[in-house]
Coordinates of C-alpha atoms and ligand atoms in Angstrom, one line a residue:
X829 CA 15.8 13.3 22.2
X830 CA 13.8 14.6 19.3
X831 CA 10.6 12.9 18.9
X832 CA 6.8 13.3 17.3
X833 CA 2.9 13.4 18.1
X834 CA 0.7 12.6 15.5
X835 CA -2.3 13.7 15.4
X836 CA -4.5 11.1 14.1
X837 CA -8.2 11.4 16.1
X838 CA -10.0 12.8 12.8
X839 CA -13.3 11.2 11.6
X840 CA -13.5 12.7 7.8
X841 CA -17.3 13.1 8.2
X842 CA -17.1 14.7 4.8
X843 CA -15.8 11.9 3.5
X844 CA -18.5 9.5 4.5
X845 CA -15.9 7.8 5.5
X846 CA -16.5 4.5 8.3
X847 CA -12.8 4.8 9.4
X848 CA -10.4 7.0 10.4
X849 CA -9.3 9.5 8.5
X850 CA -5.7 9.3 8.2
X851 CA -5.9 5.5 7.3
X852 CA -7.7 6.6 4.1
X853 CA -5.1 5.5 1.5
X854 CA -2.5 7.7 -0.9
X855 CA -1.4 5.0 -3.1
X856 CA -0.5 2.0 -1.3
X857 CA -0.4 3.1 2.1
X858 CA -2.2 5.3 4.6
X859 CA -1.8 8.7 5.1
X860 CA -0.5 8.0 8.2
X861 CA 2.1 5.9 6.8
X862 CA 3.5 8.7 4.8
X863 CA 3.5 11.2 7.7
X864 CA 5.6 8.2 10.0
X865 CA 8.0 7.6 7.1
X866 CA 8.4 11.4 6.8
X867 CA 9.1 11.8 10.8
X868 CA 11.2 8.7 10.3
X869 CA 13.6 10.0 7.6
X870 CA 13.9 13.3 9.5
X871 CA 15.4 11.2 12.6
X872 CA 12.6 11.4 15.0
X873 CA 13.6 8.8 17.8
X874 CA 10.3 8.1 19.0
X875 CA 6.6 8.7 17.2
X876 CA 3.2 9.0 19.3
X877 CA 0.2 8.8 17.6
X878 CA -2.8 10.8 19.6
X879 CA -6.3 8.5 18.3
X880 CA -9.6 9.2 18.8
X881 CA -12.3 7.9 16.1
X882 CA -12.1 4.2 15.5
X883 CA -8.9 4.2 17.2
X884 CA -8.8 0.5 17.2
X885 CA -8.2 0.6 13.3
X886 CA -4.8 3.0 13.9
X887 CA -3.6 0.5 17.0
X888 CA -3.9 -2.5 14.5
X889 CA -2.4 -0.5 11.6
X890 CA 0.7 0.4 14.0
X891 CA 1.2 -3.0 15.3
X892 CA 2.3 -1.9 18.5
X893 CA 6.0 -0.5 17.2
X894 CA 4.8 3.5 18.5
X895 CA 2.6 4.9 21.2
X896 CA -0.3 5.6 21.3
X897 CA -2.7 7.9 23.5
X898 CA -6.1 7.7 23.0
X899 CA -8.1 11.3 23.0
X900 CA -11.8 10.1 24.0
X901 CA -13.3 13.1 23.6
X902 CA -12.9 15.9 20.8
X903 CA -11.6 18.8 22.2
X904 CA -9.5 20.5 19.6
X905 CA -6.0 20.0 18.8
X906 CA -4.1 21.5 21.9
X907 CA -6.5 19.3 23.9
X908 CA -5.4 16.1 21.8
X909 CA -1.4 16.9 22.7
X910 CA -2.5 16.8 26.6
X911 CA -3.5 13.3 25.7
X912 CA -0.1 13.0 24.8
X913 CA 1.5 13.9 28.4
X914 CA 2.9 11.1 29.5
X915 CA 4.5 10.2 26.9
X916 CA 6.2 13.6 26.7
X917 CA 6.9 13.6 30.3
X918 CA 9.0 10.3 29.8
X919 CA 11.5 12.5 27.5
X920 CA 11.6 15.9 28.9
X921 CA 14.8 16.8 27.1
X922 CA 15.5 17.9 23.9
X923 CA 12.4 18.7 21.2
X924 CA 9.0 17.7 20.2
X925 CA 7.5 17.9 16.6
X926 CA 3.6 17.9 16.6
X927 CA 2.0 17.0 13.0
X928 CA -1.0 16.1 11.9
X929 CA -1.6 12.3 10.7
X930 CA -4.3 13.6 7.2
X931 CA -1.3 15.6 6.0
X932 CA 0.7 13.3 3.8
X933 CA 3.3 15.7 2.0
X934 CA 4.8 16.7 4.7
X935 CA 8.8 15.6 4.1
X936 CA 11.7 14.7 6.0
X937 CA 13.6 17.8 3.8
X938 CA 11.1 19.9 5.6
X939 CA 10.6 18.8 9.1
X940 CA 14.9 18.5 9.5
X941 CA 15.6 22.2 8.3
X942 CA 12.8 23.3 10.8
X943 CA 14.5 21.6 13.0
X944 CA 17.7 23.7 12.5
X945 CA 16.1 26.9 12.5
X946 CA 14.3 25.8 15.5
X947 CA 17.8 24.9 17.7
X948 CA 19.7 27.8 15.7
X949 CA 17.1 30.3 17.1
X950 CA 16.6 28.6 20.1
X951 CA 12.7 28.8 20.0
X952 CA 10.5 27.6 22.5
X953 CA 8.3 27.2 19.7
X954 CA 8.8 27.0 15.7
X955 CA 5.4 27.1 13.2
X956 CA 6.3 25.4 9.8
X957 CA 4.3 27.7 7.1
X958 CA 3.5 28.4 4.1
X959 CA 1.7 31.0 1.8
X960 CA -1.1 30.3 -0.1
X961 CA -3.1 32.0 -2.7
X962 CA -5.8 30.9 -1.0
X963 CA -5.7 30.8 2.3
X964 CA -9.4 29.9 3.6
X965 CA -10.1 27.8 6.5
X966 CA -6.0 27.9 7.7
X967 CA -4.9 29.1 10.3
X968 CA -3.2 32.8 9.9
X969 CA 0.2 33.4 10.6
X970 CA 0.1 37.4 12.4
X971 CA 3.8 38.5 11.9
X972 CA 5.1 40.8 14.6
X973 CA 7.3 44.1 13.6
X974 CA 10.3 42.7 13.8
X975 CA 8.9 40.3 11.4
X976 CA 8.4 37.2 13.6
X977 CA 5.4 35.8 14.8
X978 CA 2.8 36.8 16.9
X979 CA -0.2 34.6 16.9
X980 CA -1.9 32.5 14.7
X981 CA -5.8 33.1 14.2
X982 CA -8.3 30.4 13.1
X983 CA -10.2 31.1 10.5
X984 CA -13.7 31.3 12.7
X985 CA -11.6 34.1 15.1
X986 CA -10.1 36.0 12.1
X987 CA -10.6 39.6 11.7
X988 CA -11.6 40.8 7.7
X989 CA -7.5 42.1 7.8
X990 CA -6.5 38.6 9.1
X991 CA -8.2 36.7 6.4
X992 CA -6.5 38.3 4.1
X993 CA -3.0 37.1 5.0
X994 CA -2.0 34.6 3.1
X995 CA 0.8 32.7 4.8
X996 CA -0.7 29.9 6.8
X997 CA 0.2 27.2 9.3
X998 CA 0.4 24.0 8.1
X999 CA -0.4 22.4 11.6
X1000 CA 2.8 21.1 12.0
X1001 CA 5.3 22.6 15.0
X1002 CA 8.7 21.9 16.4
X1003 CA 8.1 22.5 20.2
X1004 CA 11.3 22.5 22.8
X1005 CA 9.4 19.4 25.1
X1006 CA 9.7 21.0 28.5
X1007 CA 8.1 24.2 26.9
X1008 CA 5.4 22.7 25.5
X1009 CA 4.3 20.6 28.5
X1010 CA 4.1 24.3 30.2
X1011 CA 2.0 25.7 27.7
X1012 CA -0.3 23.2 27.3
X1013 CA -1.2 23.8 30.9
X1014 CA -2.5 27.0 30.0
X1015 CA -4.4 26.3 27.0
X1016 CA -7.8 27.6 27.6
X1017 CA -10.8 27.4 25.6
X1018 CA -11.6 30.6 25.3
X1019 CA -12.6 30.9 21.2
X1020 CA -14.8 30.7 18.7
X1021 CA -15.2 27.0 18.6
X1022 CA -14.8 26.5 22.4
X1023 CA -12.0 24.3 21.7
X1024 CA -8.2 24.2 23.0
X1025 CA -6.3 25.5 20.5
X1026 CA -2.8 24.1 20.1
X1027 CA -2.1 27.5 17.8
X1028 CA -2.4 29.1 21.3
X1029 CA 0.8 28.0 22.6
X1030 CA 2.8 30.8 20.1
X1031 CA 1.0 33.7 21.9
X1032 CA 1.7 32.1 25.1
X1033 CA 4.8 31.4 24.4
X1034 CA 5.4 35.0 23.7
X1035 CA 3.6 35.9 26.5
X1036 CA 5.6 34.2 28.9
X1037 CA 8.9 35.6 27.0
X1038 CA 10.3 32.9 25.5
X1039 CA 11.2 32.8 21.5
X1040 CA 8.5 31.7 18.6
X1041 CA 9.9 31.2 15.5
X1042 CA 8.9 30.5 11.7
X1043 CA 10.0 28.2 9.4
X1044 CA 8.5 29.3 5.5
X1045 CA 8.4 26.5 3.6
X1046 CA 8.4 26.6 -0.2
X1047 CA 6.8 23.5 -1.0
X1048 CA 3.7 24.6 -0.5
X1049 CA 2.4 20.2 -1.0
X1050 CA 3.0 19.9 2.7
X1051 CA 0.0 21.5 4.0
X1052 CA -2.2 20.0 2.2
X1053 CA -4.6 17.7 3.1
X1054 CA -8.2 16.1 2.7
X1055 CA -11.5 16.8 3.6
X1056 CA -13.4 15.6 0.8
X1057 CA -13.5 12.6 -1.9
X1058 CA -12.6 15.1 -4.3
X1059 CA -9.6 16.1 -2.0
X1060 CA -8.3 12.8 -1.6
X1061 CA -8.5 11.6 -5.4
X1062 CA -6.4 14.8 -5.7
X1063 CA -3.5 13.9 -3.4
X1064 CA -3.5 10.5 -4.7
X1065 CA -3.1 11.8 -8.4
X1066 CA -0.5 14.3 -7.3
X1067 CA 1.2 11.1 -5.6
X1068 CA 1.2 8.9 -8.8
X1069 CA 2.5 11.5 -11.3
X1070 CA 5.7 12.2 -8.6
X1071 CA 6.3 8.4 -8.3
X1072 CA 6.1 8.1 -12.4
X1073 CA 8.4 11.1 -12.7
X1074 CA 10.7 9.3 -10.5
X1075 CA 11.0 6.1 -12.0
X1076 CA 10.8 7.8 -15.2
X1077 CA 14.3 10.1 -14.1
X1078 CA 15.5 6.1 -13.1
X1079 CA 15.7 5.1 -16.7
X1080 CA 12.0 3.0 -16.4
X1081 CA 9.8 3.4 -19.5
X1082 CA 6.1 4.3 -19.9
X1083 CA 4.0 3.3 -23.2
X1084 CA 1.5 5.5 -21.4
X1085 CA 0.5 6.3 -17.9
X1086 CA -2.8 5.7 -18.0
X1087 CA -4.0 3.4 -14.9
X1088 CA -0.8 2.8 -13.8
X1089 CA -0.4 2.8 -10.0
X1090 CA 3.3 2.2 -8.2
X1091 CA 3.7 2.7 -4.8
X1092 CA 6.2 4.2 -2.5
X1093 CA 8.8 1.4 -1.8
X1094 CA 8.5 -0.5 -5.1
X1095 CA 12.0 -0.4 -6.9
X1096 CA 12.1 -0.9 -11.1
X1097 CA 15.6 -1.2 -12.6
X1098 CA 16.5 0.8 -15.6
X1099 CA 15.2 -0.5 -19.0
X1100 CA 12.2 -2.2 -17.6
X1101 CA 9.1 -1.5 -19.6
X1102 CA 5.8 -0.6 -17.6
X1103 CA 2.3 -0.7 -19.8
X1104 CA -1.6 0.5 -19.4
X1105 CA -3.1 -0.5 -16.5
X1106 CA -0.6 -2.1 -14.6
X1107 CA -0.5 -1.5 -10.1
X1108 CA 2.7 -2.0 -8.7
X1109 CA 2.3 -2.8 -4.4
X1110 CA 3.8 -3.4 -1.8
X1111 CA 7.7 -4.4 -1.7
X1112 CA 7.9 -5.3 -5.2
X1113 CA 11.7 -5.7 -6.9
X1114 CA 11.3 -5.6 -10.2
X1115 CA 15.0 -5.9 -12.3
X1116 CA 16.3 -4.6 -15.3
X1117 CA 14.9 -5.5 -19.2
X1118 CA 11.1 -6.3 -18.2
X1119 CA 8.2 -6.2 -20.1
X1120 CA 5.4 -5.5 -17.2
X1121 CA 1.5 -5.2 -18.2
X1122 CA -0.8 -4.7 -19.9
X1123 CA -3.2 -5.3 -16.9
X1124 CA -1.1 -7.0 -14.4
X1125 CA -1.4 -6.6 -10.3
X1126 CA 2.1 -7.2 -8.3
X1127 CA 2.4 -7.1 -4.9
X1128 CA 5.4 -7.9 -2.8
X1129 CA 6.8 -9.4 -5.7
X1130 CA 10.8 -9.9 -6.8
X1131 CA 11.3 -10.3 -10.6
X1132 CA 14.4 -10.8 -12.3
X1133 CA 15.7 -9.4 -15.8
X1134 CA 13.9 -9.7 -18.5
X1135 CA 10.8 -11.2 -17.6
X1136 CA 7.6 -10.8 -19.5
X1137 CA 4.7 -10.7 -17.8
X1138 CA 1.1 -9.8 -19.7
X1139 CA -2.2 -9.6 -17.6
X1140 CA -0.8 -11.3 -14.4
X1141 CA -1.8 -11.0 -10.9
X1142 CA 1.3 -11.7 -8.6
X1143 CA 1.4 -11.2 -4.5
X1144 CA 4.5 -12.3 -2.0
X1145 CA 6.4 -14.3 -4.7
X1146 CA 9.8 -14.5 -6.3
X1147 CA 10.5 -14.8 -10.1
X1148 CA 13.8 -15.2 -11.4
X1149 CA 15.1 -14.3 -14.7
X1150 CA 13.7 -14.7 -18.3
X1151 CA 10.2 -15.7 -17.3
X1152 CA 7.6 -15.4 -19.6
X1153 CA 4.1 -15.4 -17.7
X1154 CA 0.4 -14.4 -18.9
X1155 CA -2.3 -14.1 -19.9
X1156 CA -4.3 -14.3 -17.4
X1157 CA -2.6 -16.7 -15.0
X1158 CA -2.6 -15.8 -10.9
X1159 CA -0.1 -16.3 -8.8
X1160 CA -0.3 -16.6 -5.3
X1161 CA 1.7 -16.0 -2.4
X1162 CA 4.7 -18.0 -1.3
X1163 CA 5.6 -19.2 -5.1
X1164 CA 9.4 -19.3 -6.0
X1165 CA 9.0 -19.6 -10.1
X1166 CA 12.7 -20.1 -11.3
X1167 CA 14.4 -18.7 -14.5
X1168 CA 13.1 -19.6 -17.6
X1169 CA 9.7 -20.5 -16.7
X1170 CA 7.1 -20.4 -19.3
X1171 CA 3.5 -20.1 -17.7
X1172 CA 0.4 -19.2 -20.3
X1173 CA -3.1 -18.6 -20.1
X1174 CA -5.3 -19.3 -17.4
X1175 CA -3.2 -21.1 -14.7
X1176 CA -3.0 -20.5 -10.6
X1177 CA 0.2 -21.2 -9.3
X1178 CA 0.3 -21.1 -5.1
X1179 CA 2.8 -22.3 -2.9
X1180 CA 5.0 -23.8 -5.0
X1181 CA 8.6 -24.1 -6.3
X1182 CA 8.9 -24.3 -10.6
X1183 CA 11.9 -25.2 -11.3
X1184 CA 14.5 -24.1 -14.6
X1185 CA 12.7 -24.1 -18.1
X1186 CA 9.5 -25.8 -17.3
X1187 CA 6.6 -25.1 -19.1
X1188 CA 3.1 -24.7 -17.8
X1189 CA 1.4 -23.8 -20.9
X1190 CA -2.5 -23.6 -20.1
X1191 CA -5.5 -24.4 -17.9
X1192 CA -3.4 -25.7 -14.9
X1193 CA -3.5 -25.4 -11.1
X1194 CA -0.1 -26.1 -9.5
X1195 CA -0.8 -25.8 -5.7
X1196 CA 1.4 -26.8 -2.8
X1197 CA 4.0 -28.3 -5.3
X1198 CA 8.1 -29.0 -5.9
X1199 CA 8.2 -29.2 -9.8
X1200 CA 11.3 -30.0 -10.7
X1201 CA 13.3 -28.4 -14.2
X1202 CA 12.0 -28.6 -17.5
X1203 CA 8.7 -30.0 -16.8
X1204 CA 6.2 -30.2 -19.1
X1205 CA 2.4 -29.6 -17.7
X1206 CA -0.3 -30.8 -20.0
X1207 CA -3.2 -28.4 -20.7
X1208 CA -5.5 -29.0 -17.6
X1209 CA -3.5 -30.9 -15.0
X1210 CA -4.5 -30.2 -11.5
X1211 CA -2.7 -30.9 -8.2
X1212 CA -5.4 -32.1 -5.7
X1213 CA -3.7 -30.7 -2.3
X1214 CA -7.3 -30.3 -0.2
X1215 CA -9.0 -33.0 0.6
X1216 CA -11.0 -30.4 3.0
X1217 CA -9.3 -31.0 5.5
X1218 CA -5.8 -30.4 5.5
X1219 CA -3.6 -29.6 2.4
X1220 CA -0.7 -31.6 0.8
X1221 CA 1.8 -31.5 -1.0
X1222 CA 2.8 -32.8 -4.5
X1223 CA 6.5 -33.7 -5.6
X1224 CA 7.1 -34.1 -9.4
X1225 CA 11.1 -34.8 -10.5
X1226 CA 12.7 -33.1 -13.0
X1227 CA 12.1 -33.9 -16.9
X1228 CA 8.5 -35.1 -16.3
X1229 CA 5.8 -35.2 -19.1
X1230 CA 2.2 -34.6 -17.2
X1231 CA 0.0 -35.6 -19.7
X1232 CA -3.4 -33.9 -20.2
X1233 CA -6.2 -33.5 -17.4
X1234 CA -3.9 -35.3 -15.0
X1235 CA -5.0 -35.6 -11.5
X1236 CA -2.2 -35.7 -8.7
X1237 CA -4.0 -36.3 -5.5
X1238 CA -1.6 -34.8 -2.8
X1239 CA 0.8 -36.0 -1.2
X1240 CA 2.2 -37.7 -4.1
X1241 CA 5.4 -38.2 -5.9
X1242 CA 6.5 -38.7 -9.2
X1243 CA 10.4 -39.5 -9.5
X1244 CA 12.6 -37.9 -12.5
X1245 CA 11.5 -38.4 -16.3
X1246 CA 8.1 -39.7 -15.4
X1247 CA 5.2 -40.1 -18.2
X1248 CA 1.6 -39.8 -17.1
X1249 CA -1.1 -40.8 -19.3
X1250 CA -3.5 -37.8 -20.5
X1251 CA -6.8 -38.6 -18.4
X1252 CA -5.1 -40.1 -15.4
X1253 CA -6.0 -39.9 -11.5
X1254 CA -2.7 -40.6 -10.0
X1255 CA -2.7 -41.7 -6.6
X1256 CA 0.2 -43.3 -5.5
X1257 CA 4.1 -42.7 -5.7
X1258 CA 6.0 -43.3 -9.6
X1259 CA 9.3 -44.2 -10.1
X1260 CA 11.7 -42.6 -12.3
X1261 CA 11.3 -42.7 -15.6
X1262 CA 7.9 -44.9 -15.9
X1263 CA 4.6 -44.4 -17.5
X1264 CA 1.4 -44.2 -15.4
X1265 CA -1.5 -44.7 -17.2
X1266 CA -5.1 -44.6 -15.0
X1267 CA -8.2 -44.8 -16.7
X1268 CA -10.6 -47.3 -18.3
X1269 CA -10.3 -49.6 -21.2
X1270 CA -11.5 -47.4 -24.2
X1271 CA -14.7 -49.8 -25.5
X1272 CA -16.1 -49.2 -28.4
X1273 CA -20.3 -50.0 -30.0
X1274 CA -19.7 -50.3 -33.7
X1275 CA -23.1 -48.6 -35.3
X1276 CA -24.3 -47.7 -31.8
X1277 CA -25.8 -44.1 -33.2
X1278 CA -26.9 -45.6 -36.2
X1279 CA -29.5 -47.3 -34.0
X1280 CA -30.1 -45.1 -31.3
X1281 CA -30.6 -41.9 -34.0
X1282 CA -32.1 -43.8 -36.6
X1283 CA -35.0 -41.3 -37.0
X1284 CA -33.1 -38.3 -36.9
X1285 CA -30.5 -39.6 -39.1
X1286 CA -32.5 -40.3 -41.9
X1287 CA -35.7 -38.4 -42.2
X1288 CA -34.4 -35.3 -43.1
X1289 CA -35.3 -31.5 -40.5
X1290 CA -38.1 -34.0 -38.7
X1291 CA -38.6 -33.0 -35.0
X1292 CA -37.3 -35.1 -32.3
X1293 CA -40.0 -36.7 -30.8
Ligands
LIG190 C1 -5.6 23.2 12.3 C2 -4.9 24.4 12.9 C3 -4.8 25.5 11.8 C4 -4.0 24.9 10.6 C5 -4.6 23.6 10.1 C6 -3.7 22.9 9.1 C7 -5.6 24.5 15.2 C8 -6.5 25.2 16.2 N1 -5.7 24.9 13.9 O1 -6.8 23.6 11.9 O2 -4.1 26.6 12.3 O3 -3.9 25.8 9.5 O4 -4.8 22.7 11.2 O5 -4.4 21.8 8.6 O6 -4.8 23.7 15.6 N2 -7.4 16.6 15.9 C9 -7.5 15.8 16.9 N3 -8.3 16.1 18.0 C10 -9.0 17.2 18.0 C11 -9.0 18.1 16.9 C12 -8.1 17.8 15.9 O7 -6.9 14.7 17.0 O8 -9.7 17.4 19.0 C13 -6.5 16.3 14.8 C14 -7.3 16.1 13.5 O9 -7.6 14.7 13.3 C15 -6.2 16.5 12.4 C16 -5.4 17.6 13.2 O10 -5.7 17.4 14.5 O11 -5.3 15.5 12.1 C17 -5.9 19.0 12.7 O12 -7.2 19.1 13.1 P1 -8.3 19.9 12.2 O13 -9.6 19.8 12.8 O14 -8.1 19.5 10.8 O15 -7.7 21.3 12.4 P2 -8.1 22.6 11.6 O16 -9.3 23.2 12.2 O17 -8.1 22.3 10.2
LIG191 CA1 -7.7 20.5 8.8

């Protein structure tokens, strides 16, 4: 069985950062993420993830779907595979990739042909590298005559030669698992930084006459990583353009790319139109013919063809085609909005269904609802659902006319084709196709101003006493 440690203890001190380092986000998800997805796309059958700072923020992040091993104490990176032991025990055949979890580039592509040198050269031990014009703080790959390896020297134990080689290791390894459980036993820490070096394991491997290997990688992306703020921002950017460029190859337009963030699993159809300032999260669908942004937020959101969506923030919703949202309106999770919706500015729509070719033109809340097709909301209607205590919902049939600054207090129904009167509270069921009409008797005090305003009426810029 192949399988993978992650190595995931790191604290980021540089980065000020209160958790741990690998859950420090590259577009929408951790680094860690990105290193799983890569071990998952190369075939690795099982994943453990070695934690140490924080760990409780990596066990919730994984959810319990890999193992974990906790290293407690920070005693270098050979040290942090020991913690690893019994899960490498449990699967003594076959190989084990070690990576680190603040390396995001690293790519399936990458990991699966070291892989195949690995078993083609039946190495105890395989160093994925790559050479760098400049090389500082990595590890040095020392080539032996016969140009394999020999070692690899930490910066802090490099000789004034050593520094200046410039092919590196990118701290990620594919070790035969019965081999490395030997070696690890006799990791000592016996260098500059009084730590147990997992780079070790190549000279004892050697050592103990068994095969290391090398596996040169060109894309030189997959060792980097980040200590710093500035570091990060730097992945992140290098993240976005690729994404862009591949949407972009996919047939999706840009106005511009400024501000606009999509993340890894979101999906755009050809033809679709992205504007300014628009973040793209999660699972979002997004079909062919769209208009998306200016300013709009989507997360975990399916949209059909041809939708139109200006300044909208959407999360964990379906729209269906030829829907026309924004400005300015929120919708929130669990909303189904069906084809040919028109929603305008400044309306919340949560929970609810929308059916065909209604209209929700402005100023509404629609929460916990089944609206029915072409319904037309007033400007300011509100569906009371909290009566702070529990939430209910509201039932309106198709072909109703919500007046105005309707009320519905929840639960409520109104049947199909029903009127309400602008102003009203409504508070119990209608039947189809009736009026309801709630509200006072409109009275009205002929010359009541004339009286009450008399002085200010008619003595010209006096103050009001
Ligand atoms: C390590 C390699 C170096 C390589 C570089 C690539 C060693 C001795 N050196 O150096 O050759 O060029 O990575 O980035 O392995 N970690 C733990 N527990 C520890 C120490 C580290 O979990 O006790 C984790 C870190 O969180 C990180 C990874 O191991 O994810 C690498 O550790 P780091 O301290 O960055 O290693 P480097 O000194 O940079
Ligand atoms: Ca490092």
């Amino acid at each position: 069985m192949n399988q993978a440690i992650i190595l995931a203890g790191g604290h980021g001190k540089r980065m000020k950062a209160d958790i741990p380092k690998p859950m420090l986000q590259i577009l929408d998800i951790p680094m860690l993420g990105w290193v799983i997805r890569a071990c998952k796309e190369a075939g690795t059958e099982k994943i453990c993830v070695v934690t140490g700072y924080k760990a409780e923020y990596i066990e919730h992040y994984l959810n319990g779907k890999y193992d974990t091993a906790l290293q407690s104490e920070r005693l270098g990176t050979g040290h942090a595979v020991m913690q690893a032991e019994k899960f490498l025990s449990e699967n003594k055949d076959g190989n084990t990739l070690v990576l680190c979890g603040d390396a995001p580039f690293m790519d399936a592509e990458t990991i699966s042909s070291a892989l195949e040198l690995h078993t083609a050269q039946n190495n105890a031990v395989t160093v994925i590298t790559a050479e760098l014009e400049k090389p500082y703080g990595y590890g040095r790959i020392v080539r032996s005559e016969t140009d394999g390896i020999a070692a690899i020297v930490e910066e802090k134990d490099a000789s004034s030669a050593q520094k200046k080689i410039k092919e590196v290791n990118s701290g990620a390894y594919w070790f035969r698992t019965a081999d490395l459980i030997e070696l690890l036993s006799k990791l000592t820490p016996q260098n500059a930084q009084g730590e147990y070096y997992l780079t070790d394991t190549i000279k004892l491997a050697i050592e103990s006459g068994r095969r290391a290997g090398v596996y040169l990688t060109e894309n030189t992306d997959v060792i980097l990583g980040a200590n710093t703020r500035k570091d990060l921002l730097m992945l992140r950017e290098k993240a976005r353009k690729n994404i862009l460029e591949k949407h972009m190859e996919n047939g999706v337009d840009f106005i511009c790319t400024e501000g606009v963030v999509i993340g890894t699993d979101v999906e755009i159809e050809a033809g679709t139109v992205i504007q300014p300032n628009t973040i793209l999260k999660g699972r979002t669908k997004i079909a062919g013919g769209c208009n998306i942004g200016p300013n709009c937020v989507i997360e975990n959101t399916v949209i059909g063809e041809r939708c139109m969506l200006n300044a909208v923030q959407a999360y964990d919703s379906v729209i269906e085609n030829n829907v026309k949202i924004g400005p300015f309106v929120h919708i929130r999770p669990n909303s189904h909005i069906k084809s040919g919706v028109k929603i305008g500015d400044f309306v919340e729509v949560k929970n609810s269904v929308i059916g065909e070719q209604t209209s929700v033109a402005h100023l509404t809340y629609v929460g916990d609802s089944d609206v029915g097709k072409k319904v037309n909301f007033g400007c300011g209607t509100v569906t009371v659902n909290y009566d702070g205590v529990s939430k209910q919902r509201c039932e309106i049939g198709d072909n109703c006319f919500i007046g105005c600054n309707t009320n519905l207090i929840a639960p409520v129904k109104l049947g199909t084709g029903v009127y309400t009167a602008a102003g009203s509270t409504i508070t119990k069921d209608v039947p189809d196709y009736a009026l309801a009409v709630e509200r006072g008797q409109l009275k009205v005090r002929e010359g009541y101003s004339l009286r009450k305003l008399k002085d200010r009426l008619f003595s010209g810029d006096k103050e009001k006493k």
